[in-house]
Amino acid sequence: MSKNAKISNVVIKRLPRYKRYLEELQKQGVDKVSSNELSRMIGYTASQIRQDLNNFGGFGQQGYGYNVNALHEEINQILGLNREYRMAIAGAGNLGQAIANYTLYYKNGFIVDTIFEVNPKLIGLKINDIEVLDFDQMVDTVHDHNIDLGIICTTKESAQEVADRFCRGGVHGIWNFAPVDLKVPDHVALENVHLSDSLHSLVYYVSRQEAAADDEK
Amino acid sequence: MSKNAKISNVVIKRLPRYKRYLEELQKQGVDKVSSNELSRMIGYTASQIRQDLNNFGGFGQQGYGYNVNALHEEINQILGLNREYRMAIAGAGNLGQAIANYTLYYKNGFIVDTIFEVNPKLIGLKINDIEVLDFDQMVDTVHDHNIDLGIICTTKESAQEVADRFCRGGVHGIWNFAPVDLKVPDHVALENVHLSDSLHSLVYYVSRQEAAADDEK
């Protein structure tokens, strides 16, 4: 682990993107790829790519390039994708169902075990074969089912309470979609998808572009 | 506009977060707030906050703090949130429906006008009162309905074609949920929500934490 331990967060954040492009190449049946070719696909400079990939071993050979399968496998391993993760979703609304579907569709190693809900109309049902349980059963179920990841698709008002229960149940990571900044213990990883922040950034650039277009008239 | 034109992207990316906390304060009926109080809430340092907010005018008064409503209003204006945006969604699957619901629920100024689909079973229906139209009608409808923002909730295989049609129809911005990097003209703003990249980052930190915990045993 010591080799990987020093990879910076900035590089780690770029790995999923490399992974996506390598999967494209695998689909096309491409065996090897140069940093220049990767650069044209991904948009990073070739020297940036060489520097990033040098971080975790010497795959590239001068004049040969990278072995696509080996590089993909190594990135999977670094990202921790060479195993299964059991997940539970809190909130069976549209977003919770979308995420359940998304991960199902997505497969490789992500298993949605349970969905927790407060709405009595949904409790006891199955959504895409996933059991919907009462929010009150959360801590015990998360513990008993060995859930690794908790996914929060509730309102922002409930999100911290849900996070607390996930943590008490023993999850190792939380994927939060509620528009709120959560507090979790240090040993629990937290990744936020703040959709409203993303929409607001988009709108800023749109209003800028429109103002610039108006100025030109 | 010249005053705002020089605000850096990094600061702009932080504004939605300020906005969220200011809205919390408004709900609690708080009129004014100091940079130290904001720092405790948001987690940025007080000096960072003062620097950020100084970028767009002098709201803070020494010993008084920031006027919550005025600051919120100014941030809305900078972000371009003081007007309406007409949006169209491509893809009426779970994610498309979740986003339609999300923005409905969300209100302030975002109107989902149309959803485009290829699935004949869905075309002609209404989802949350929003008309589902045939994908083939996209370019004309986007143009005729004056759609500002196109939201892509399709598969990655269809996403570029969908983006092209949105652009031909005249959108000013694209909010992309498909796991692919799109090419759009320079005058169209692009914001990506790459869910799989986010999940992969989370899993990386989880596998790290678990490895560290194992090492301690």
Short mmCIF file of C-alpha atoms in Angstrom, two decimals, chain B residues 31-145:
data_model
loop_
_atom_site.label_atom_id
_atom_site.label_comp_id
_atom_site.label_asym_id
_atom_site.label_seq_id
_atom_site.Cartn_x
_atom_site.Cartn_y
_atom_site.Cartn_z
CA ASP B 31 -30.35 39.69 9.66
CA LYS B 32 -26.62 40.05 9.88
CA VAL B 33 -23.67 37.72 10.15
CA SER B 34 -19.94 38.23 10.70
CA SER B 35 -17.19 36.55 8.69
CA ASN B 36 -16.28 34.63 11.87
CA GLU B 37 -19.82 33.29 12.21
CA LEU B 38 -19.90 32.36 8.52
CA SER B 39 -16.55 30.66 8.97
CA ARG B 40 -17.90 28.45 11.78
CA MET B 41 -20.88 27.46 9.62
CA ILE B 42 -19.20 26.97 6.25
CA GLY B 43 -15.76 25.82 7.32
CA TYR B 44 -13.75 28.30 5.20
CA THR B 45 -11.48 30.63 7.21
CA ALA B 46 -12.88 34.05 8.08
CA SER B 47 -10.13 35.72 6.06
CA GLN B 48 -10.97 33.59 3.01
CA ILE B 49 -14.62 34.57 3.38
CA ARG B 50 -13.78 38.28 3.62
CA GLN B 51 -11.57 37.97 0.56
CA ASP B 52 -14.25 36.10 -1.42
CA LEU B 53 -17.01 38.53 -0.55
CA ASN B 54 -14.83 41.59 -1.13
CA ASN B 55 -14.66 40.50 -4.75
CA PHE B 56 -18.07 41.86 -5.44
CA GLY B 57 -18.52 44.98 -3.40
CA GLY B 58 -18.30 46.11 0.20
CA PHE B 59 -21.12 44.50 2.10
CA GLY B 60 -19.26 43.92 5.30
CA GLN B 61 -18.97 46.74 7.78
CA GLN B 62 -16.28 46.54 10.44
CA GLY B 63 -17.96 45.51 13.68
CA TYR B 64 -21.33 44.98 12.03
CA GLY B 65 -20.88 42.09 9.67
CA TYR B 66 -22.75 41.25 6.49
CA ASN B 67 -26.38 42.03 5.79
CA VAL B 68 -27.77 38.55 5.10
CA ASN B 69 -30.53 39.59 2.69
CA ALA B 70 -28.40 42.02 0.71
CA LEU B 71 -25.58 39.50 0.38
CA HIS B 72 -27.98 36.75 -0.68
CA GLU B 73 -29.56 39.04 -3.26
CA GLU B 74 -26.17 40.05 -4.65
CA ILE B 75 -25.02 36.44 -4.94
CA ASN B 76 -28.26 35.56 -6.73
CA GLN B 77 -27.62 38.38 -9.15
CA ILE B 78 -24.01 37.37 -9.78
CA LEU B 79 -25.05 33.77 -10.33
CA GLY B 80 -27.75 34.91 -12.76
CA LEU B 81 -30.56 33.59 -10.54
CA ASN B 82 -32.65 36.76 -10.71
CA ARG B 83 -34.55 35.57 -13.79
CA GLU B 84 -36.26 32.48 -15.21
CA TYR B 85 -34.64 29.63 -17.12
CA ARG B 86 -36.56 27.35 -19.45
CA MET B 87 -35.16 23.84 -19.43
CA ALA B 88 -35.69 20.68 -21.46
CA ILE B 89 -34.65 17.21 -20.42
CA ALA B 90 -33.50 14.49 -22.82
CA GLY B 91 -34.27 11.06 -21.43
CA ALA B 92 -37.40 10.23 -19.41
CA GLY B 93 -35.84 7.36 -17.47
CA ASN B 94 -35.49 7.38 -13.71
CA LEU B 95 -32.74 9.96 -13.72
CA GLY B 96 -34.59 12.27 -16.10
CA GLN B 97 -37.71 11.99 -13.96
CA ALA B 98 -35.71 12.57 -10.78
CA ILE B 99 -34.20 15.73 -12.26
CA ALA B 100 -37.61 16.92 -13.47
CA ASN B 101 -38.99 16.40 -9.97
CA TYR B 102 -35.96 17.89 -8.33
CA THR B 103 -36.17 21.13 -10.27
CA LEU B 104 -39.94 21.33 -9.80
CA TYR B 105 -39.53 20.93 -6.10
CA TYR B 106 -36.70 23.35 -6.24
CA LYS B 107 -38.64 26.07 -7.99
CA ASN B 108 -37.01 29.50 -7.96
CA GLY B 109 -36.95 30.31 -11.62
CA PHE B 110 -36.30 26.91 -13.20
CA ILE B 111 -39.07 25.72 -15.50
CA VAL B 112 -38.94 22.27 -17.06
CA ASP B 113 -40.73 22.85 -20.35
CA THR B 114 -40.38 19.54 -22.17
CA ILE B 115 -38.93 16.05 -21.88
CA PHE B 116 -37.65 14.29 -25.01
CA GLU B 117 -37.70 10.52 -25.35
CA VAL B 118 -37.11 7.79 -27.89
CA ASN B 119 -39.33 5.23 -26.13
CA PRO B 120 -42.70 5.26 -27.98
CA LYS B 121 -44.48 4.10 -24.80
CA LEU B 122 -43.62 7.38 -23.09
CA ILE B 123 -44.02 9.83 -25.99
CA GLY B 124 -47.26 11.79 -25.71
CA LEU B 125 -47.60 11.18 -21.97
CA LYS B 126 -47.20 13.82 -19.31
CA ILE B 127 -44.76 13.38 -16.42
CA ASN B 128 -45.53 15.79 -13.58
CA ASP B 129 -47.51 17.84 -16.08
CA ILE B 130 -44.51 18.06 -18.41
CA GLU B 131 -45.09 16.93 -21.98
CA VAL B 132 -42.96 14.06 -23.27
CA LEU B 133 -42.14 14.64 -26.96
CA ASP B 134 -40.41 12.56 -29.59
CA PHE B 135 -36.65 12.93 -29.73
CA ASP B 136 -37.07 13.77 -33.44
CA GLN B 137 -38.88 17.02 -32.56
CA MET B 138 -35.96 18.25 -30.44
CA VAL B 139 -34.28 20.90 -32.57
CA ASP B 140 -37.51 22.67 -33.56
CA THR B 141 -39.09 22.47 -30.12
CA VAL B 142 -35.98 23.75 -28.33
CA HIS B 143 -35.91 26.67 -30.75
CA ASP B 144 -39.65 27.46 -30.68
CA HIS B 145 -39.96 27.17 -26.87
#
